[in-house]
mmCIF file of C-alpha atoms in Angstrom:
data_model
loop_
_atom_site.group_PDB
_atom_site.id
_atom_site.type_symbol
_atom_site.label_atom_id
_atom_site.label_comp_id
_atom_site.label_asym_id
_atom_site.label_seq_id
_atom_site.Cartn_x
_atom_site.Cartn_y
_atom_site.Cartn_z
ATOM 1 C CA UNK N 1 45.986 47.263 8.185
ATOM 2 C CA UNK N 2 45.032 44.732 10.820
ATOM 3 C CA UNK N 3 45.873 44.568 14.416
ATOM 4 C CA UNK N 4 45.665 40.604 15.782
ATOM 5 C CA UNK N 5 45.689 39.593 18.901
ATOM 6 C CA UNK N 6 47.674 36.509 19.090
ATOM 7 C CA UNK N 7 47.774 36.316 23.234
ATOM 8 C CA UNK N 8 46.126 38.443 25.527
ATOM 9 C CA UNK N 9 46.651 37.221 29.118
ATOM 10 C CA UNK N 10 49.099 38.083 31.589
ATOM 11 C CA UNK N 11 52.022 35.932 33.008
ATOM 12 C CA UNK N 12 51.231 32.764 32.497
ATOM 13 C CA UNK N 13 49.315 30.457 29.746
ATOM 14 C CA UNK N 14 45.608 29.915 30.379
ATOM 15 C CA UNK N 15 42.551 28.011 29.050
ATOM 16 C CA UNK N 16 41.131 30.781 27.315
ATOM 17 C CA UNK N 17 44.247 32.956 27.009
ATOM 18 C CA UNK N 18 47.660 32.758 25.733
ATOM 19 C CA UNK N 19 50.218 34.949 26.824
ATOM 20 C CA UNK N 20 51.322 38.165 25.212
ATOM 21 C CA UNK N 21 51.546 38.453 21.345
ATOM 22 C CA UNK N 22 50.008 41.006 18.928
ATOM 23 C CA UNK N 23 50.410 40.706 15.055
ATOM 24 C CA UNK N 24 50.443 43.988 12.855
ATOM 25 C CA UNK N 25 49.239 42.761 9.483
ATOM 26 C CA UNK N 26 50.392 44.836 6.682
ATOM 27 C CA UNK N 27 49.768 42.996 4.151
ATOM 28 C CA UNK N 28 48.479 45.776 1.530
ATOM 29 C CA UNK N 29 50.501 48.612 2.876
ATOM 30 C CA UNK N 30 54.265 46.366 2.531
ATOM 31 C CA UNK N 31 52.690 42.728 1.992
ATOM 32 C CA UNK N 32 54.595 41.745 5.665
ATOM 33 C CA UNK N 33 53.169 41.239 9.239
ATOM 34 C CA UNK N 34 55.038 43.327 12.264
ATOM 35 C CA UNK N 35 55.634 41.428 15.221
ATOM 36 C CA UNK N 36 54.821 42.568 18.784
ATOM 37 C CA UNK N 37 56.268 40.280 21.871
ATOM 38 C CA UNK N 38 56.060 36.983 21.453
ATOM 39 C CA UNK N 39 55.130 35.080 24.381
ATOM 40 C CA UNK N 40 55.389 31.133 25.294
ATOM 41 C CA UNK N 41 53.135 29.383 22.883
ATOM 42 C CA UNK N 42 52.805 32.094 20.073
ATOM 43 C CA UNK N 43 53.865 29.577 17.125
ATOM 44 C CA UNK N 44 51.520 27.256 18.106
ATOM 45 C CA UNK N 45 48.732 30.573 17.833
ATOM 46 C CA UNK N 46 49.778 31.018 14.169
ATOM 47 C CA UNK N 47 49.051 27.927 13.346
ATOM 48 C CA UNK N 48 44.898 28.372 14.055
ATOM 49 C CA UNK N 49 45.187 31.549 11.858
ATOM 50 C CA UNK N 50 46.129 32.120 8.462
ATOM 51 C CA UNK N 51 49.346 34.360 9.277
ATOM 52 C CA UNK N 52 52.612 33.344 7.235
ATOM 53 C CA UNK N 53 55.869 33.043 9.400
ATOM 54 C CA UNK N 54 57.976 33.909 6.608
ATOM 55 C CA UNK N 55 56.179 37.135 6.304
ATOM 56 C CA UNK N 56 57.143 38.359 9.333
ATOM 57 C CA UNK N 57 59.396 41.342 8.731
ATOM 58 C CA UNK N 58 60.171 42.812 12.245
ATOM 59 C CA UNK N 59 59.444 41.693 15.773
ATOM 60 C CA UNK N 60 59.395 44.146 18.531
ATOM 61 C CA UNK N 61 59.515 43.110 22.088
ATOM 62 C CA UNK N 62 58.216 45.549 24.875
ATOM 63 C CA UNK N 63 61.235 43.985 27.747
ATOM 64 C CA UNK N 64 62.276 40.897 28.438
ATOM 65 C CA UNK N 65 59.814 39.389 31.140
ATOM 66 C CA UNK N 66 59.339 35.285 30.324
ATOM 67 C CA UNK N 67 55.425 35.908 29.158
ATOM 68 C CA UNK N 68 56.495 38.109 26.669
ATOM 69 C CA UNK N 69 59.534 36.292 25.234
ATOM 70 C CA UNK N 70 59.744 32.318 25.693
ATOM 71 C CA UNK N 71 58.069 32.001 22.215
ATOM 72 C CA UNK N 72 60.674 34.070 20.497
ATOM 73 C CA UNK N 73 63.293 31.185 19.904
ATOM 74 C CA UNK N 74 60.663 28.623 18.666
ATOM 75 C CA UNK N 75 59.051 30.739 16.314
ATOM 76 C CA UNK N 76 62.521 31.609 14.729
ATOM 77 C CA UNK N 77 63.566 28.368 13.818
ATOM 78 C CA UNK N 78 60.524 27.569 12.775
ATOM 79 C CA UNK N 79 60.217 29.877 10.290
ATOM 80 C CA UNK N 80 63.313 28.520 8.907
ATOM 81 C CA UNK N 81 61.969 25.430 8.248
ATOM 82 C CA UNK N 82 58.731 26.742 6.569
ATOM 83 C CA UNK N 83 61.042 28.370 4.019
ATOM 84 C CA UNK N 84 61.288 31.688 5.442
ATOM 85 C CA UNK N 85 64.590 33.322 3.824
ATOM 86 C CA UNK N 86 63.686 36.934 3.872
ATOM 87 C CA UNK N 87 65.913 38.892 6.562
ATOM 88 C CA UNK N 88 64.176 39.542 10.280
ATOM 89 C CA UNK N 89 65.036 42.316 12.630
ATOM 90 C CA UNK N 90 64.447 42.381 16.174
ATOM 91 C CA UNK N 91 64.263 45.558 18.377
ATOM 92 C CA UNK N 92 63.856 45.450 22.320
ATOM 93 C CA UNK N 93 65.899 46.371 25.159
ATOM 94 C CA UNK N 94 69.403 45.505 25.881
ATOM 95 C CA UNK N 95 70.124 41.789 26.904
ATOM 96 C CA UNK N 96 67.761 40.778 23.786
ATOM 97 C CA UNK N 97 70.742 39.518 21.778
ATOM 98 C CA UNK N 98 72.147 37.663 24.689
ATOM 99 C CA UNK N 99 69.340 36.015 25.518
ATOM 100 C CA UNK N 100 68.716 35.079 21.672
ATOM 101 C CA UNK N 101 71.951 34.389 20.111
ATOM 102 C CA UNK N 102 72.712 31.937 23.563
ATOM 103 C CA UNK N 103 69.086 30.015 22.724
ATOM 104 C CA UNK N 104 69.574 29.767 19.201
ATOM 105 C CA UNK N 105 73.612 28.469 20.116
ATOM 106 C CA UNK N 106 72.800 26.222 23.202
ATOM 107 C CA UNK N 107 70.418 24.981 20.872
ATOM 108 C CA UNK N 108 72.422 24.362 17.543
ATOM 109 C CA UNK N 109 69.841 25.894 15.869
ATOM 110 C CA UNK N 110 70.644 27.408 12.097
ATOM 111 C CA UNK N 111 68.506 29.971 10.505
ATOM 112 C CA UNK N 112 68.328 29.937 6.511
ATOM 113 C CA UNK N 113 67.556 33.837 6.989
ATOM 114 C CA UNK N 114 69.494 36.846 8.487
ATOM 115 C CA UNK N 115 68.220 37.929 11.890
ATOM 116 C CA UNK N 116 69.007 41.512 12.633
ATOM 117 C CA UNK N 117 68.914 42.347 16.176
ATOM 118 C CA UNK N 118 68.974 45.835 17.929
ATOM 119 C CA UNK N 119 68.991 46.243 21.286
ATOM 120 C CA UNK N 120 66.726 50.164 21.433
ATOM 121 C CA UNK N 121 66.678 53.175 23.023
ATOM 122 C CA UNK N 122 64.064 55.514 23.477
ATOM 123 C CA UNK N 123 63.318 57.879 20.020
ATOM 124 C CA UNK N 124 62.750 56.743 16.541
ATOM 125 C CA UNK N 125 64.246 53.049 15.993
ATOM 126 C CA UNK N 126 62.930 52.465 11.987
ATOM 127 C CA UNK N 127 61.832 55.199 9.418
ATOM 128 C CA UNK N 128 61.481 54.507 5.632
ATOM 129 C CA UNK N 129 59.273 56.058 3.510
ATOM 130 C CA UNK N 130 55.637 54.650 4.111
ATOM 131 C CA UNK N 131 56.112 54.203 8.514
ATOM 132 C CA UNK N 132 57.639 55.342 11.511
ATOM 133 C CA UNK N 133 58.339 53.299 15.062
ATOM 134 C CA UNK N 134 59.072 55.482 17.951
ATOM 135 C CA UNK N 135 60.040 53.907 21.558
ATOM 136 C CA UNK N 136 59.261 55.062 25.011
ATOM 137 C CA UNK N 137 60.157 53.318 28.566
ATOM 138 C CA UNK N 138 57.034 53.076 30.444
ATOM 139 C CA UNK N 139 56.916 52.351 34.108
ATOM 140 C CA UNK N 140 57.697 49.067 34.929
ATOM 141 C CA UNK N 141 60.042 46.850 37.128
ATOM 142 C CA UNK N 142 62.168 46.466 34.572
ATOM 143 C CA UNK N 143 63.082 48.194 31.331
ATOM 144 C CA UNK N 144 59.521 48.159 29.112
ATOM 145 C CA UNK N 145 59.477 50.320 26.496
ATOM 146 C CA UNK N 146 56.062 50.953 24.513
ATOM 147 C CA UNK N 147 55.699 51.742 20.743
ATOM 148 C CA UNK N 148 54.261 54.733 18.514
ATOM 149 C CA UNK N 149 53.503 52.882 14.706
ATOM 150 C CA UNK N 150 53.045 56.087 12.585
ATOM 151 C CA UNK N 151 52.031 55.392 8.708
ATOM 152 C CA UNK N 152 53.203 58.380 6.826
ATOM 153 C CA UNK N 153 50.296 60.583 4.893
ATOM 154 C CA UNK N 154 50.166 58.906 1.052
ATOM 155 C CA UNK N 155 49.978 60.885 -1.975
ATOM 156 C CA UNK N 156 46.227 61.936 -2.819
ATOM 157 C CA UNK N 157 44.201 59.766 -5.750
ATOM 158 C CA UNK N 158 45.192 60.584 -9.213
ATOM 159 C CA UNK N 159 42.428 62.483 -10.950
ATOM 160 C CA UNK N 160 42.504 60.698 -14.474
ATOM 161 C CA UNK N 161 39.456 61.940 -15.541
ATOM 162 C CA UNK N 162 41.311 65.984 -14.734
ATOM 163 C CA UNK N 163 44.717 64.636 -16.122
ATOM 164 C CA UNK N 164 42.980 63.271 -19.812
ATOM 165 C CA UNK N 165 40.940 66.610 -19.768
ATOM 166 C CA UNK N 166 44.298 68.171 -20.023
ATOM 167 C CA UNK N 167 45.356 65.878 -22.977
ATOM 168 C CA UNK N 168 48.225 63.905 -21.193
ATOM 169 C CA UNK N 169 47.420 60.513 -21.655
ATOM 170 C CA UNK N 170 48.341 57.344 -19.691
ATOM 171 C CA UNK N 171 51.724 55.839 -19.380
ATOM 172 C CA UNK N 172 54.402 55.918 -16.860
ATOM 173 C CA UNK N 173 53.890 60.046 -16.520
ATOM 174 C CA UNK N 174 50.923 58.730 -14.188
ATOM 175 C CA UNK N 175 53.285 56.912 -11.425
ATOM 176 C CA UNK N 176 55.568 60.016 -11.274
ATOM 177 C CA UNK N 177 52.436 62.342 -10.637
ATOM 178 C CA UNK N 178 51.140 59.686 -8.665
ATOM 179 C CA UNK N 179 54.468 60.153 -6.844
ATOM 180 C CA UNK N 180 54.223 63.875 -6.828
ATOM 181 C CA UNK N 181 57.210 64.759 -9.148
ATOM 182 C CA UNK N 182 56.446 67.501 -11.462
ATOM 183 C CA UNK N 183 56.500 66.846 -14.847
ATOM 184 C CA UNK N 184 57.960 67.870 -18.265
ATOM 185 C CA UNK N 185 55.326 67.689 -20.918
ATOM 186 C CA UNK N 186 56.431 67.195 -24.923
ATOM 187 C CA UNK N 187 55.960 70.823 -25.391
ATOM 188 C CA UNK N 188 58.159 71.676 -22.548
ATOM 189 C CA UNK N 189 55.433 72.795 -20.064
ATOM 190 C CA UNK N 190 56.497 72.141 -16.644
ATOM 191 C CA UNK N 191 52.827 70.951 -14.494
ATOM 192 C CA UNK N 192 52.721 70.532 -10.362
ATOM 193 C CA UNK N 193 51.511 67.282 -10.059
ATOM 194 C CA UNK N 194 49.739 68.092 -7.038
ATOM 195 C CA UNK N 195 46.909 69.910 -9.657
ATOM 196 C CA UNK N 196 45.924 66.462 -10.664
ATOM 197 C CA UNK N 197 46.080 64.709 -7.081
ATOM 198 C CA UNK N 198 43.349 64.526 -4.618
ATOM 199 C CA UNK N 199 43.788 65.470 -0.773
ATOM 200 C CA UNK N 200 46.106 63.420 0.639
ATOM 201 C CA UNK N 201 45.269 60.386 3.026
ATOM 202 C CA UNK N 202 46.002 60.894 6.587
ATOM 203 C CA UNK N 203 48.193 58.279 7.981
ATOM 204 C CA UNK N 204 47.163 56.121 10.664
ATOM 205 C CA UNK N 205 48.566 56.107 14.452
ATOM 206 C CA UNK N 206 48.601 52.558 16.611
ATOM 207 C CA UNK N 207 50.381 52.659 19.522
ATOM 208 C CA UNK N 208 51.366 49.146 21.356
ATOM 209 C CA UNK N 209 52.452 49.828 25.016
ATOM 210 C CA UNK N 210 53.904 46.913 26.914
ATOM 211 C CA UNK N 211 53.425 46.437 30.987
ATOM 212 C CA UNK N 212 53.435 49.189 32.466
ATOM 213 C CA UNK N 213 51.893 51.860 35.423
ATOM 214 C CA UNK N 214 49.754 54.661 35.024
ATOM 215 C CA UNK N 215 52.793 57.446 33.227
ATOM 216 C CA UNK N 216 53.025 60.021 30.956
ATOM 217 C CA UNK N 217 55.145 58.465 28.310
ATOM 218 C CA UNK N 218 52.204 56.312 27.709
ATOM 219 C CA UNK N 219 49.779 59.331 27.234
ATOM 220 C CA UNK N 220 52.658 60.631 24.663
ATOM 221 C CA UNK N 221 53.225 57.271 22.842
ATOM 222 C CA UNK N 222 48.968 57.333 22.182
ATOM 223 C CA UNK N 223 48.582 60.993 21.372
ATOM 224 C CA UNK N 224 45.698 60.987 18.480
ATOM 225 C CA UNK N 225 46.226 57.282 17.955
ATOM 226 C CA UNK N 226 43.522 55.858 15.818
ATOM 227 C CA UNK N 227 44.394 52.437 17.937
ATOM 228 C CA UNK N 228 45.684 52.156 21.939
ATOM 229 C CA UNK N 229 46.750 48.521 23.193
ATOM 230 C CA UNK N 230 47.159 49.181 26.428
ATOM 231 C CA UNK N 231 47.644 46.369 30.050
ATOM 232 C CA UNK N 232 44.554 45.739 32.238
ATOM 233 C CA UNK N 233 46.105 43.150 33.914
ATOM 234 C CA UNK N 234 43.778 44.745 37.146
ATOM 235 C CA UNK N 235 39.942 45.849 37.452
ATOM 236 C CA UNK N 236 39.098 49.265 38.845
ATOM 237 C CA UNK N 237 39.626 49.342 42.590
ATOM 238 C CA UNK N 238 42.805 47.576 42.542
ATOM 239 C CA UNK N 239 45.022 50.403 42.231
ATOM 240 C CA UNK N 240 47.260 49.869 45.105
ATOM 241 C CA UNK N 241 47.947 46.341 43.562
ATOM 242 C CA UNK N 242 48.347 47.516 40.088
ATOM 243 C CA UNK N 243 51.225 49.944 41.511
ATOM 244 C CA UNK N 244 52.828 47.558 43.703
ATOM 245 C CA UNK N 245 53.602 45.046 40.307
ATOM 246 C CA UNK N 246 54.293 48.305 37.920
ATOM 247 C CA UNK N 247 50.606 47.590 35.953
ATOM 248 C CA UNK N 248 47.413 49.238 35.167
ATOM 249 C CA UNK N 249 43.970 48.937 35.799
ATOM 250 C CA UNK N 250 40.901 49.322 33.256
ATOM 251 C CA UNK N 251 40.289 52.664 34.639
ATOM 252 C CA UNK N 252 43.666 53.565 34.283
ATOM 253 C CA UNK N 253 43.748 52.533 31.174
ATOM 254 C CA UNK N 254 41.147 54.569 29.827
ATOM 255 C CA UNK N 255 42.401 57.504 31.407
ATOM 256 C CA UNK N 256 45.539 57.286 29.429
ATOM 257 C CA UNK N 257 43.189 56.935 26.160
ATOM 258 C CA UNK N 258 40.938 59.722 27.002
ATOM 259 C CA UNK N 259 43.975 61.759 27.637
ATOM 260 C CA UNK N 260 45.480 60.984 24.510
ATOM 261 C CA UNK N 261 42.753 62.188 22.503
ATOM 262 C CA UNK N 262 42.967 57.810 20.845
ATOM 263 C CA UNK N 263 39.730 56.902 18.542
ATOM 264 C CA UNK N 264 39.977 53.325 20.265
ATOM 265 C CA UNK N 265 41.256 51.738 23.464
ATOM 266 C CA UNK N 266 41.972 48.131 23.518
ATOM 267 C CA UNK N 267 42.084 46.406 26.629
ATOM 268 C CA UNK N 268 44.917 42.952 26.733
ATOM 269 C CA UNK N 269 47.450 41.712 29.363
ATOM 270 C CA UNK N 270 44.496 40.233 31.440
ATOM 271 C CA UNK N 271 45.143 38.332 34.412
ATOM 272 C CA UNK N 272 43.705 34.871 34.863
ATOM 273 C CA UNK N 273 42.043 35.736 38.359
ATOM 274 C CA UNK N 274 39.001 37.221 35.677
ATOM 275 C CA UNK N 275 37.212 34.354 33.724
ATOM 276 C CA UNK N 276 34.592 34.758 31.030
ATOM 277 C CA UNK N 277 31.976 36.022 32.884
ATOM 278 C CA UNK N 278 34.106 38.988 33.890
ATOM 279 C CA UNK N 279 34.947 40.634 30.760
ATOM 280 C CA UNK N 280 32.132 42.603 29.902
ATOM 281 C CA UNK N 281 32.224 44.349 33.517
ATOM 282 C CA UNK N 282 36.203 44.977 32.779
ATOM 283 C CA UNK N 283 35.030 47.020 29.849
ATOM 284 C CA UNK N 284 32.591 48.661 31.258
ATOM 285 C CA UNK N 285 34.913 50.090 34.057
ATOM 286 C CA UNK N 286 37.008 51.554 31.438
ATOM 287 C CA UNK N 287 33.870 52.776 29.149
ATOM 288 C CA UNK N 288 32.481 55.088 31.761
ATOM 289 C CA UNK N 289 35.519 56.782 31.852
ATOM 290 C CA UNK N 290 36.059 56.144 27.587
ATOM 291 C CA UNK N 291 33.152 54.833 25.711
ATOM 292 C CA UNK N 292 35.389 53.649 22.824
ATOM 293 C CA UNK N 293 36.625 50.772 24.854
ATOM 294 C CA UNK N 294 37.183 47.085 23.822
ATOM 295 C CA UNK N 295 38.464 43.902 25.128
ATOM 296 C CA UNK N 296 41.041 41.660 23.666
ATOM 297 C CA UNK N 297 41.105 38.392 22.758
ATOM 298 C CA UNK N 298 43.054 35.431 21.598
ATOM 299 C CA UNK N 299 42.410 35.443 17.746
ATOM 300 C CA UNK N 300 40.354 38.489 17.577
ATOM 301 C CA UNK N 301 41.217 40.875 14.821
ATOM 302 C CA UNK N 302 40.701 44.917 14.517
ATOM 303 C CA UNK N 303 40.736 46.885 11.810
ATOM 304 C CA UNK N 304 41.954 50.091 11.153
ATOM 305 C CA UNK N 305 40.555 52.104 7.831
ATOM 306 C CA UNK N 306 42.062 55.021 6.451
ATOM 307 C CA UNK N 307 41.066 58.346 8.321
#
C-alpha cells in the first residue's frame, strides 16, 4: 500500500507543483489504484509515473472547487482509449454527476467502461470485505468532505509447520483455515482454525482530508491513522488568513495530527506564495508541534507497512 502524490499545490498549476491529486496504490491488497481529486493536469502526471489508468477502480473527490476537479473529464476518456474496460465509480458531493455527465455530453465523449457515480453523504460510502471509506464534511466554503480509508484486520499466517505436526496435509483445507472456517477432518474431528493461525494483522488507517479549517471532524476522520494528508495551504502565523478562505495552516495541521493520536502527518495543498527554499521551514512549524511531519510533493511516494 502506497500513497502518491500526484499534485500537491493549491489553486492553481505551478512550476514545481500541480494541483491537487493523490493516488492510493493497492496494487497487492486488490491489484487497483484509488483515486483522490483529480485536479487540472493530473493525466498528464500519470504519464511521468508508472500508474495504469485502467487500474483505477474508484475516484473520490473531496468538493467540487476547479483545482480539484478540471482533470476529472480528461482522465476519463482517456482511459477509454488506453483500453480501460473495467467499471469506475465516483463518489463526491452532490452536483458531481451534473458537472460530469454535461462534460462527457457537451463533449461527445463515449466511454468503453461503466462509470458509476454517487453523489455522498457523510457515514460509510463503500464496505467489502478487505476496506472501509467513511466521509466527513470538513469546514470549508463549500461542501468538502474528507475521507477515513480503513483496511480491515487479515486473517493471521497459517502455521504449516503446526498444521503438518497434526497430520493434515496440504490441499485446499489450507485456504479454508487460511480463511478461518473450521474444518471437518476424514475422521470427523471438527478443528478451530484459529489453532493453526498466527495473530492477526492489524489493518491500516489513511485518512485523506480535502480543504478545509481547523474542525473536529478532521480530528475524527484521523483518529489512530497510520497516514494524515492534511491542507497547509498557509505557514504558522497566518491564521486569520487561513480562516478567512476556510484553510489550515502547518501548525494547525499538526495539531489535528497530534490530536488524533496519527503515526504520520503529511503536509499538501501548498500555496504558490512558498517556493523551494520554504519548505523545510513549513515542516518545521508543524514538527515542533508533531515531530512526525512531512512535506508533499509532486511524484513523491509513501509507504505504509503493515502495523
Amino acid at each position: 500500500m502506497e500513497v502518491f502524490f500526484l499534485g500537491t499545490g493549491a489553486g492553481m498549476p505551478a512550476k514545481l507543483r500541480n494541483v491537487t491529486s493523490i493516488a492510493l496504490k493497492l496494487l497487492e491488497e486488490r491489484g487497483t489504484i484509488w483515486l483522490f481529486d483529480c485536479g487540472e493536469a493530473t493525466q498528464h502526471q500519470v504519464l511521468h509515473t508508472s500508474i495504469k489508468p485502467r487500474r483505477i477502480e474508484k475516484i473520490f473527490i473531496t468538493h467540487l472547487h476547479g483545482d480539484h476537479i478540471y482533470g476529472l473529464p480528461g482522465l476519463l476518456s482517456s482511459r477509454s482509449f488506453q483500453g480501460g474496460e473495467s467499471e469506475v465509480t465516483l463518489y463526491g458531493p452532490k452536483g458531481l454527476k451534473d458537472y460530469v455527465e454535461i462534460s462527457l455530453s457537451t463533449s461527445q465523449t463515449y466511454l468503453k467502461y461503466s462509470l458509476k457515480i454517487i453523489e455522498i453523504e457523510e457515514g460509510v460510502i463503500f464496505e467489502d470485505d478487505a476496506f472501509i471509506v467513511e466521509a466527513k464534511l470538513l469546514e470549508h466554503g463549500i461542501p468538502s468532505y474528507g475521507y477515513r480509508i480503513i483496511e480491515k484486520d487479515r486473517p493471521g499466517t497459517l502455521l504449516a509447520d503446526k498444521l503438518l505436526k497434526a497430520g493434515i496435509n496440504p490441499g485446499p483445507i489450507y485456504k479454508k483455515i487460511k480463511n478461518g472456517e473450521p474444518i471437518e477432518l476424514e475422521n470427523g474431528e471438527i478443528i478451530e482454525s484459529a489453532r493453526f493461525l498466527g495473530p492477526k494483522q492489524k489493518g491500516r488507517i489513511i485518512a485523506i482530508l480535502g480543504d478545509t479549517r481547523y474542525c473536529d471532524a478532521a480530528i475524527q476522520l484521523a483518529l489512530d491513522a497510520d497516514l494524515l494528508v492534511h491542507e497547509a495551504t498557509f505557514s504558522s502565523g497566518e491564521e486569520s488568513l487561513a480562516y478567512e478562505y476556510f484553510h489550515s495552516t502547518t501548525v494547525q495541521a499538526a495539531k489535528v495530527a497530534e490530536k488524533a493520536g496519527v503515526r504520520k502527518l503529511c503536509l499538501t495543498h501548498i500555496s504558490s506564495r512558498y517556493d523551494r527554499t520554504d519548505w523545510m521551514r513549513l515542516v518545521e512549524e508543524a514538527r515542533e508541534s508533531f515531530p512526525v511531519t512531512v512535506i508533499a510533493e509532486d511524484f513523491k511516494e509513501i509507504h505504509l507497512p503493515l502495523r
